[in-house]
Amino acid sequence: MVTFGTATAAPGEKDTGRLEVGETRDGSTFGLPVAVVNGVDDGRTLYIQAASDGDELNGVGVIQRTLPQLDPTELSGTILVCGVVNYHAFQVAEHRNPVDDTKMNRAYPGDKTGTSSERIAAATFNAAISADYVLDLHQGSTSQMIDEVRVRCGTRHRLHEECLELAKVFGCGYILDQKGPDGQLARAAPDEGVPTIDPELGGCVGWDEDSIQRGVDGVFNVLRYYGFLDGHHDARPQTRATGFEQYGSPVGGLIDLKPDLGDRVSRGETLFEVTDVFGEPKAEITADSSGVFWRARRLPQVATGEYVCSVGTNIDTY
Ligand SMILES: [Zn+2]
């Protein structure tokens, strides 16, 4: 039997349940929605989670479309799933947990006697480090972004090669291979010896069907490549960035982005122009480095210093 929260499955079965983490403000117990798919044959364990950031719904879409397609009688090994990690943020469609105003993906490995976010992080981290591979499904919040996979352990980490291989297998087309900030699951789990990636499935308000489908394909690529499912997956070369440059606006006004997402940009090329409300040009911002136009804000209005866009730099093919 495999148990995750109240979900319990014998070999060849799947089950859903709740992973209890505490109580809400009215004293009701709450639990994260979890699932177990226990393969009829022995094998390795994959842990997948979504909505660690409460407004990032594409990962929930991936899980919702993937689970019905998984037949435990055709599976070797086990899949553990947490469909919504940031419970409180998800309820109110926000990025951060409103109970403690914390970003979940800065709270790993968590603390089971800590803050609201630390307790949720600790509960899900337990599941993550019981697995052989971890997929932590994210997106570019509500900005627009290419579909990419982040390797966050850093190039000098002992698990770097394994994480990078997992990213290549997932196969969104782009990889950002850059050490992430403290508290990310994709940093904390490799420290415990578990290859972990952070697929960033586009970005939107609501669901983006293309990005969700790319995520579903990524999960099945992983399942085939690592022997959970029969069949074969050849990992294809990915465009990799090891640098990431962010651009803010030097003035207030309305922006006009020049490249499209995924376009190659050259050093000195115009990234965006800012005009005032009467259409008069105020500023033109150019790229400091060559790279790939990776991410951009969704709304056109900006204040001085406000985030506008990002370029992935130091590009190679991996
Ligand atoms: Zn995120």
Tab-separated table of C-alpha atoms and ligand atoms in Angstrom:
chain	number	residue	atom	x	y	z
A	1	MET	CA	0.000	0.000	0.000
A	2	VAL	CA	1.098	3.565	-0.673
A	3	THR	CA	-0.369	6.331	1.460
A	4	PHE	CA	-0.241	10.095	0.940
A	5	GLY	CA	-2.465	11.940	3.413
A	6	THR	CA	-5.793	10.121	3.356
A	7	ALA	CA	-5.175	8.759	-0.176
A	8	THR	CA	-4.266	5.058	-0.061
A	9	ALA	CA	-3.685	2.776	-3.027
A	10	ALA	CA	-2.650	-0.865	-3.367
A	11	PRO	CA	-0.554	-1.857	-6.411
A	12	GLY	CA	-2.677	-1.316	-9.532
A	13	GLU	CA	-4.920	1.276	-7.848
A	14	LYS	CA	-5.230	5.029	-7.588
A	15	ASP	CA	-6.896	7.125	-4.930
A	16	THR	CA	-7.400	10.763	-3.971
A	17	GLY	CA	-7.644	12.347	-0.548
A	18	ARG	CA	-6.446	15.197	1.642
A	19	LEU	CA	-3.135	15.948	3.282
A	20	GLU	CA	-4.146	17.708	6.496
A	21	VAL	CA	-1.920	20.622	7.429
A	22	GLY	CA	-3.843	22.519	10.138
A	23	GLU	CA	-6.954	24.567	10.679
A	24	THR	CA	-8.404	27.643	9.008
A	25	ARG	CA	-9.418	30.714	11.041
A	26	ASP	CA	-12.866	29.277	11.862
A	27	GLY	CA	-11.297	26.153	13.332
A	28	SER	CA	-12.107	23.836	10.409
A	29	THR	CA	-9.365	21.419	9.529
A	30	PHE	CA	-8.069	21.896	6.008
A	31	GLY	CA	-6.121	19.579	3.772
A	32	LEU	CA	-4.347	19.861	0.449
A	33	PRO	CA	-5.905	17.794	-2.381
A	34	VAL	CA	-3.586	14.840	-2.999
A	35	ALA	CA	-3.546	11.723	-5.154
A	36	VAL	CA	-1.626	8.441	-5.277
A	37	VAL	CA	-1.209	6.350	-8.418
A	38	ASN	CA	0.330	3.048	-7.351
A	39	GLY	CA	1.655	1.089	-10.311
A	40	VAL	CA	1.001	-2.622	-10.605
A	41	ASP	CA	4.764	-3.138	-11.035
A	42	ASP	CA	7.574	-1.925	-8.784
A	43	GLY	CA	9.598	1.054	-9.846
A	44	ARG	CA	10.603	4.542	-8.880
A	45	THR	CA	8.525	7.357	-7.361
A	46	LEU	CA	7.630	10.665	-9.004
A	47	TYR	CA	6.235	13.561	-6.953
A	48	ILE	CA	4.328	16.334	-8.764
A	49	GLN	CA	2.920	19.468	-7.176
A	50	ALA	CA	1.070	22.539	-8.486
A	51	ALA	CA	-0.090	25.973	-7.302
A	52	SER	CA	2.780	26.512	-4.886
A	53	ASP	CA	2.127	30.082	-5.971
A	54	GLY	CA	-1.617	30.431	-5.528
A	55	ASP	CA	-2.369	32.301	-8.769
A	56	GLU	CA	-0.389	29.903	-10.990
A	57	LEU	CA	-3.155	27.703	-12.323
A	58	ASN	CA	-1.619	26.072	-15.411
A	59	GLY	CA	-0.010	23.392	-13.222
A	60	VAL	CA	-3.419	22.543	-11.760
A	61	GLY	CA	-4.621	22.243	-15.363
A	62	VAL	CA	-1.767	19.813	-16.089
A	63	ILE	CA	-2.698	17.631	-13.119
A	64	GLN	CA	-6.394	17.772	-13.941
A	65	ARG	CA	-5.727	16.554	-17.487
A	66	THR	CA	-2.987	14.053	-16.586
A	67	LEU	CA	-4.562	12.106	-13.714
A	68	PRO	CA	-7.523	10.679	-15.677
A	69	GLN	CA	-5.040	9.405	-18.305
A	70	LEU	CA	-2.913	7.482	-15.783
A	71	ASP	CA	-3.762	3.788	-15.582
A	72	PRO	CA	-2.082	2.182	-12.531
A	73	THR	CA	-2.359	-1.243	-14.180
A	74	GLU	CA	0.045	0.018	-16.883
A	75	LEU	CA	2.419	1.814	-14.497
A	76	SER	CA	5.699	0.749	-12.892
A	77	GLY	CA	6.397	2.673	-9.698
A	78	THR	CA	4.378	5.324	-7.919
A	79	ILE	CA	3.177	8.850	-8.624
A	80	LEU	CA	2.367	11.147	-5.708
A	81	VAL	CA	0.495	14.348	-6.533
A	82	CYS	CA	-0.380	17.475	-4.577
A	83	GLY	CA	-2.817	19.411	-6.743
A	84	VAL	CA	-2.874	22.674	-4.769
A	85	VAL	CA	0.020	23.498	-2.433
A	86	ASN	CA	-0.699	27.105	-1.512
A	87	TYR	CA	-4.156	26.373	-0.110
A	88	HIS	CA	-4.953	29.809	1.331
A	89	ALA	CA	-3.637	31.778	-1.670
A	90	PHE	CA	-5.544	29.538	-4.099
A	91	GLN	CA	-8.837	30.278	-2.283
A	92	VAL	CA	-8.445	33.998	-2.966
A	93	ALA	CA	-6.586	33.713	-6.319
A	94	GLU	CA	-3.452	35.418	-5.010
A	95	HIS	CA	0.226	34.645	-5.424
A	96	ARG	CA	1.256	34.673	-1.761
A	97	ASN	CA	-0.294	32.953	1.230
A	98	PRO	CA	-2.532	35.700	2.735
A	99	VAL	CA	-2.247	34.188	6.231
A	100	ASP	CA	1.428	35.146	6.561
A	101	ASP	CA	2.001	37.165	3.352
A	102	THR	CA	4.697	34.706	2.275
A	103	LYS	CA	5.676	33.278	-1.104
A	104	MET	CA	5.538	29.503	-0.691
A	105	ASN	CA	8.501	28.924	-2.976
A	106	ARG	CA	10.751	30.759	-0.523
A	107	ALA	CA	9.646	28.645	2.459
A	108	TYR	CA	11.208	25.239	1.630
A	109	PRO	CA	12.173	22.943	3.291
A	110	GLY	CA	9.635	24.369	5.745
A	111	ASP	CA	9.063	23.796	9.440
A	112	LYS	CA	6.254	21.638	10.815
A	113	THR	CA	5.906	23.877	13.884
A	114	GLY	CA	6.474	27.144	11.986
A	115	THR	CA	4.350	29.709	10.149
A	116	SER	CA	1.392	28.791	7.943
A	117	SER	CA	3.564	28.635	4.804
A	118	GLU	CA	6.396	26.801	6.572
A	119	ARG	CA	3.997	24.090	7.772
A	120	ILE	CA	2.574	23.555	4.270
A	121	ALA	CA	6.103	23.540	2.852
A	122	ALA	CA	7.207	20.955	5.432
A	123	ALA	CA	4.239	18.674	4.703
A	124	THR	CA	4.824	18.735	0.943
A	125	PHE	CA	8.621	18.570	1.313
A	126	ASN	CA	8.223	15.246	3.136
A	127	ALA	CA	6.476	13.828	0.078
A	128	ALA	CA	9.015	15.392	-2.285
A	129	ILE	CA	12.056	13.858	-0.617
A	130	SER	CA	10.382	10.439	-0.439
A	131	ALA	CA	10.430	10.474	-4.262
A	132	ASP	CA	13.140	9.858	-6.877
A	133	TYR	CA	12.152	12.849	-9.056
A	134	VAL	CA	10.176	16.017	-8.387
A	135	LEU	CA	8.201	18.283	-10.745
A	136	ASP	CA	7.155	21.580	-9.104
A	137	LEU	CA	4.746	23.104	-11.646
A	138	HIS	CA	4.823	26.900	-11.900
A	139	GLN	CA	4.253	29.633	-14.475
A	140	GLY	CA	5.352	33.238	-14.875
A	141	SER	CA	2.600	34.279	-12.460
A	142	THR	CA	0.325	36.638	-14.377
A	143	SER	CA	3.091	37.972	-16.647
A	144	GLN	CA	3.361	36.584	-20.169
A	145	MET	CA	6.250	34.148	-20.521
A	146	ILE	CA	7.621	31.443	-22.785
A	147	ASP	CA	7.202	27.826	-21.654
A	148	GLU	CA	10.467	26.842	-19.974
A	149	VAL	CA	11.950	24.657	-17.258
A	150	ARG	CA	14.113	26.005	-14.451
A	151	VAL	CA	17.060	24.181	-12.949
A	152	ARG	CA	17.637	25.977	-9.657
A	153	CYS	CA	20.284	23.947	-7.794
A	154	GLY	CA	23.208	25.805	-9.424
A	155	THR	CA	25.777	24.475	-11.874
A	156	ARG	CA	28.196	23.384	-9.118
A	157	HIS	CA	25.627	21.274	-7.251
A	158	ARG	CA	26.297	17.513	-7.107
A	159	LEU	CA	22.837	16.878	-8.600
A	160	HIS	CA	23.143	19.475	-11.356
A	161	GLU	CA	23.521	16.928	-14.173
A	162	GLU	CA	20.513	14.911	-12.979
A	163	CYS	CA	18.347	18.032	-12.655
A	164	LEU	CA	19.430	19.250	-16.092
A	165	GLU	CA	18.658	15.842	-17.604
A	166	LEU	CA	15.175	15.922	-16.044
A	167	ALA	CA	14.650	19.415	-17.502
A	168	LYS	CA	15.738	18.244	-20.947
A	169	VAL	CA	13.435	15.213	-20.735
A	170	PHE	CA	10.455	17.376	-19.700
A	171	GLY	CA	11.207	19.196	-22.926
A	172	CYS	CA	9.457	22.587	-23.041
A	173	GLY	CA	12.083	23.837	-25.502
A	174	TYR	CA	13.793	26.298	-23.140
A	175	ILE	CA	15.755	25.823	-19.919
A	176	LEU	CA	16.820	28.497	-17.440
A	177	ASP	CA	19.830	26.959	-15.704
A	178	GLN	CA	20.564	29.392	-12.909
A	179	LYS	CA	20.859	28.961	-9.138
A	180	GLY	CA	17.625	30.146	-7.534
A	181	PRO	CA	16.951	31.986	-4.288
A	182	ASP	CA	16.936	30.240	-0.908
A	183	GLY	CA	13.711	28.489	-0.015
A	184	GLN	CA	12.809	27.128	-3.450
A	185	LEU	CA	11.739	23.492	-3.595
A	186	ALA	CA	13.959	23.093	-6.666
A	187	ARG	CA	16.910	24.058	-4.467
A	188	ALA	CA	15.972	22.331	-1.201
A	189	ALA	CA	15.056	18.898	-2.637
A	190	PRO	CA	18.323	18.434	-4.611
A	191	ASP	CA	20.142	19.133	-1.327
A	192	GLU	CA	18.386	15.979	-0.061
A	193	GLY	CA	19.481	14.046	-3.146
A	194	VAL	CA	16.277	14.303	-5.228
A	195	PRO	CA	16.524	15.687	-8.793
A	196	THR	CA	13.945	18.479	-9.010
A	197	ILE	CA	12.832	20.884	-11.712
A	198	ASP	CA	10.552	23.869	-11.820
A	199	PRO	CA	8.650	23.829	-15.115
A	200	GLU	CA	7.380	27.358	-15.810
A	201	LEU	CA	4.355	26.833	-18.013
A	202	GLY	CA	3.853	30.153	-19.727
A	203	GLY	CA	1.915	32.755	-17.875
A	204	CYS	CA	-1.590	34.152	-18.007
A	205	VAL	CA	-4.640	35.068	-16.000
A	206	GLY	CA	-6.611	31.836	-15.868
A	207	TRP	CA	-5.647	28.804	-17.946
A	208	ASP	CA	-3.515	28.763	-21.061
A	209	GLU	CA	-4.360	25.652	-23.068
A	210	ASP	CA	-1.098	25.552	-25.051
A	211	SER	CA	1.036	25.795	-21.921
A	212	ILE	CA	-1.093	23.206	-20.107
A	213	GLN	CA	-0.706	20.785	-23.032
A	214	ARG	CA	3.064	21.347	-23.025
A	215	GLY	CA	3.046	20.468	-19.311
A	216	VAL	CA	0.981	17.303	-19.875
A	217	ASP	CA	3.413	16.264	-22.621
A	218	GLY	CA	6.305	16.983	-20.239
A	219	VAL	CA	4.873	14.727	-17.526
A	220	PHE	CA	4.399	11.868	-20.011
A	221	ASN	CA	7.921	12.420	-21.414
A	222	VAL	CA	9.253	11.981	-17.863
A	223	LEU	CA	7.091	8.902	-17.230
A	224	ARG	CA	8.318	7.203	-20.423
A	225	TYR	CA	11.969	8.219	-20.186
A	226	TYR	CA	12.391	7.035	-16.588
A	227	GLY	CA	10.527	3.752	-17.091
A	228	PHE	CA	7.234	4.462	-15.304
A	229	LEU	CA	5.392	3.793	-18.553
A	230	ASP	CA	6.207	1.639	-21.545
A	231	GLY	CA	7.308	3.482	-24.616
A	232	HIS	CA	10.260	5.594	-25.419
A	233	HIS	CA	11.099	9.264	-25.215
A	234	ASP	CA	14.155	10.761	-26.868
A	235	ALA	CA	15.105	13.977	-25.104
A	236	ARG	CA	15.586	16.693	-27.721
A	237	PRO	CA	18.130	19.527	-27.511
A	238	GLN	CA	16.840	22.530	-25.575
A	239	THR	CA	17.716	26.219	-25.780
A	240	ARG	CA	19.410	26.996	-22.493
A	241	ALA	CA	19.999	30.346	-20.796
A	242	THR	CA	22.337	30.618	-17.818
A	243	GLY	CA	21.787	34.364	-17.389
A	244	PHE	CA	18.587	36.338	-16.870
A	245	GLU	CA	18.419	40.119	-17.223
A	246	GLN	CA	15.411	42.066	-16.009
A	247	TYR	CA	14.410	45.477	-17.313
A	248	GLY	CA	12.384	48.141	-15.551
A	249	SER	CA	11.072	51.394	-16.928
A	250	PRO	CA	13.136	54.551	-16.300
A	251	VAL	CA	9.983	56.709	-16.612
A	252	GLY	CA	6.253	56.456	-16.087
A	253	GLY	CA	3.884	55.963	-19.011
A	254	LEU	CA	2.707	53.304	-21.416
A	255	ILE	CA	5.015	50.698	-22.889
A	256	ASP	CA	5.197	49.277	-26.391
A	257	LEU	CA	7.098	45.969	-26.416
A	258	LYS	CA	9.095	45.446	-29.624
A	259	PRO	CA	10.112	41.734	-29.720
A	260	ASP	CA	7.659	38.855	-29.376
A	261	LEU	CA	8.168	36.223	-26.689
A	262	GLY	CA	10.818	33.730	-27.822
A	263	ASP	CA	12.432	36.147	-30.310
A	264	ARG	CA	16.211	36.344	-30.385
A	265	VAL	CA	17.338	39.847	-29.443
A	266	SER	CA	20.735	41.421	-30.079
A	267	ARG	CA	22.682	43.703	-27.788
A	268	GLY	CA	21.553	47.273	-28.463
A	269	GLU	CA	18.226	46.226	-29.999
A	270	THR	CA	15.150	48.119	-28.756
A	271	LEU	CA	13.153	46.108	-26.203
A	272	PHE	CA	10.434	48.647	-25.520
A	273	GLU	CA	9.424	52.267	-25.894
A	274	VAL	CA	7.572	54.329	-23.316
A	275	THR	CA	5.163	57.082	-24.370
A	276	ASP	CA	3.077	59.451	-22.276
A	277	VAL	CA	-0.713	59.372	-22.240
A	278	PHE	CA	-0.768	61.829	-25.177
A	279	GLY	CA	1.419	59.576	-27.331
A	280	GLU	CA	4.640	61.566	-26.984
A	281	PRO	CA	7.793	59.371	-26.816
A	282	LYS	CA	9.582	59.478	-23.445
A	283	ALA	CA	12.146	56.673	-23.499
A	284	GLU	CA	13.501	53.829	-25.594
A	285	ILE	CA	15.154	50.927	-23.766
A	286	THR	CA	17.654	48.656	-25.487
A	287	ALA	CA	19.070	45.228	-24.614
A	288	ASP	CA	22.292	45.188	-22.576
A	289	SER	CA	23.075	41.678	-23.851
A	290	SER	CA	22.000	39.361	-26.640
A	291	GLY	CA	19.588	36.576	-25.763
A	292	VAL	CA	15.997	35.359	-25.926
A	293	PHE	CA	13.018	37.603	-25.136
A	294	TRP	CA	11.740	35.543	-22.210
A	295	ARG	CA	9.081	37.297	-20.161
A	296	ALA	CA	7.105	40.551	-20.154
A	297	ARG	CA	4.506	42.334	-18.102
A	298	ARG	CA	0.925	41.962	-19.269
A	299	LEU	CA	-0.401	45.465	-18.636
A	300	PRO	CA	1.033	48.451	-20.569
A	301	GLN	CA	1.043	51.086	-17.828
A	302	VAL	CA	4.241	51.482	-15.784
A	303	ALA	CA	5.642	53.714	-13.064
A	304	THR	CA	9.299	54.644	-12.807
A	305	GLY	CA	11.283	51.539	-11.862
A	306	GLU	CA	8.419	49.135	-12.502
A	307	TYR	CA	9.210	45.727	-14.052
A	308	VAL	CA	8.748	45.507	-17.821
A	309	CYS	CA	10.523	42.452	-19.277
A	310	SER	CA	13.308	39.875	-19.036
A	311	VAL	CA	15.869	38.514	-21.483
A	312	GLY	CA	17.477	35.082	-21.053
A	313	THR	CA	21.195	35.470	-21.793
A	314	ASN	CA	24.337	33.343	-22.278
A	315	ILE	CA	22.366	31.135	-24.645
A	316	ASP	CA	23.524	27.694	-25.756
A	317	THR	CA	21.916	24.431	-26.822
A	318	TYR	CA	21.870	21.567	-24.377
B	1	ZN	ZN	5.647	30.230	-9.265
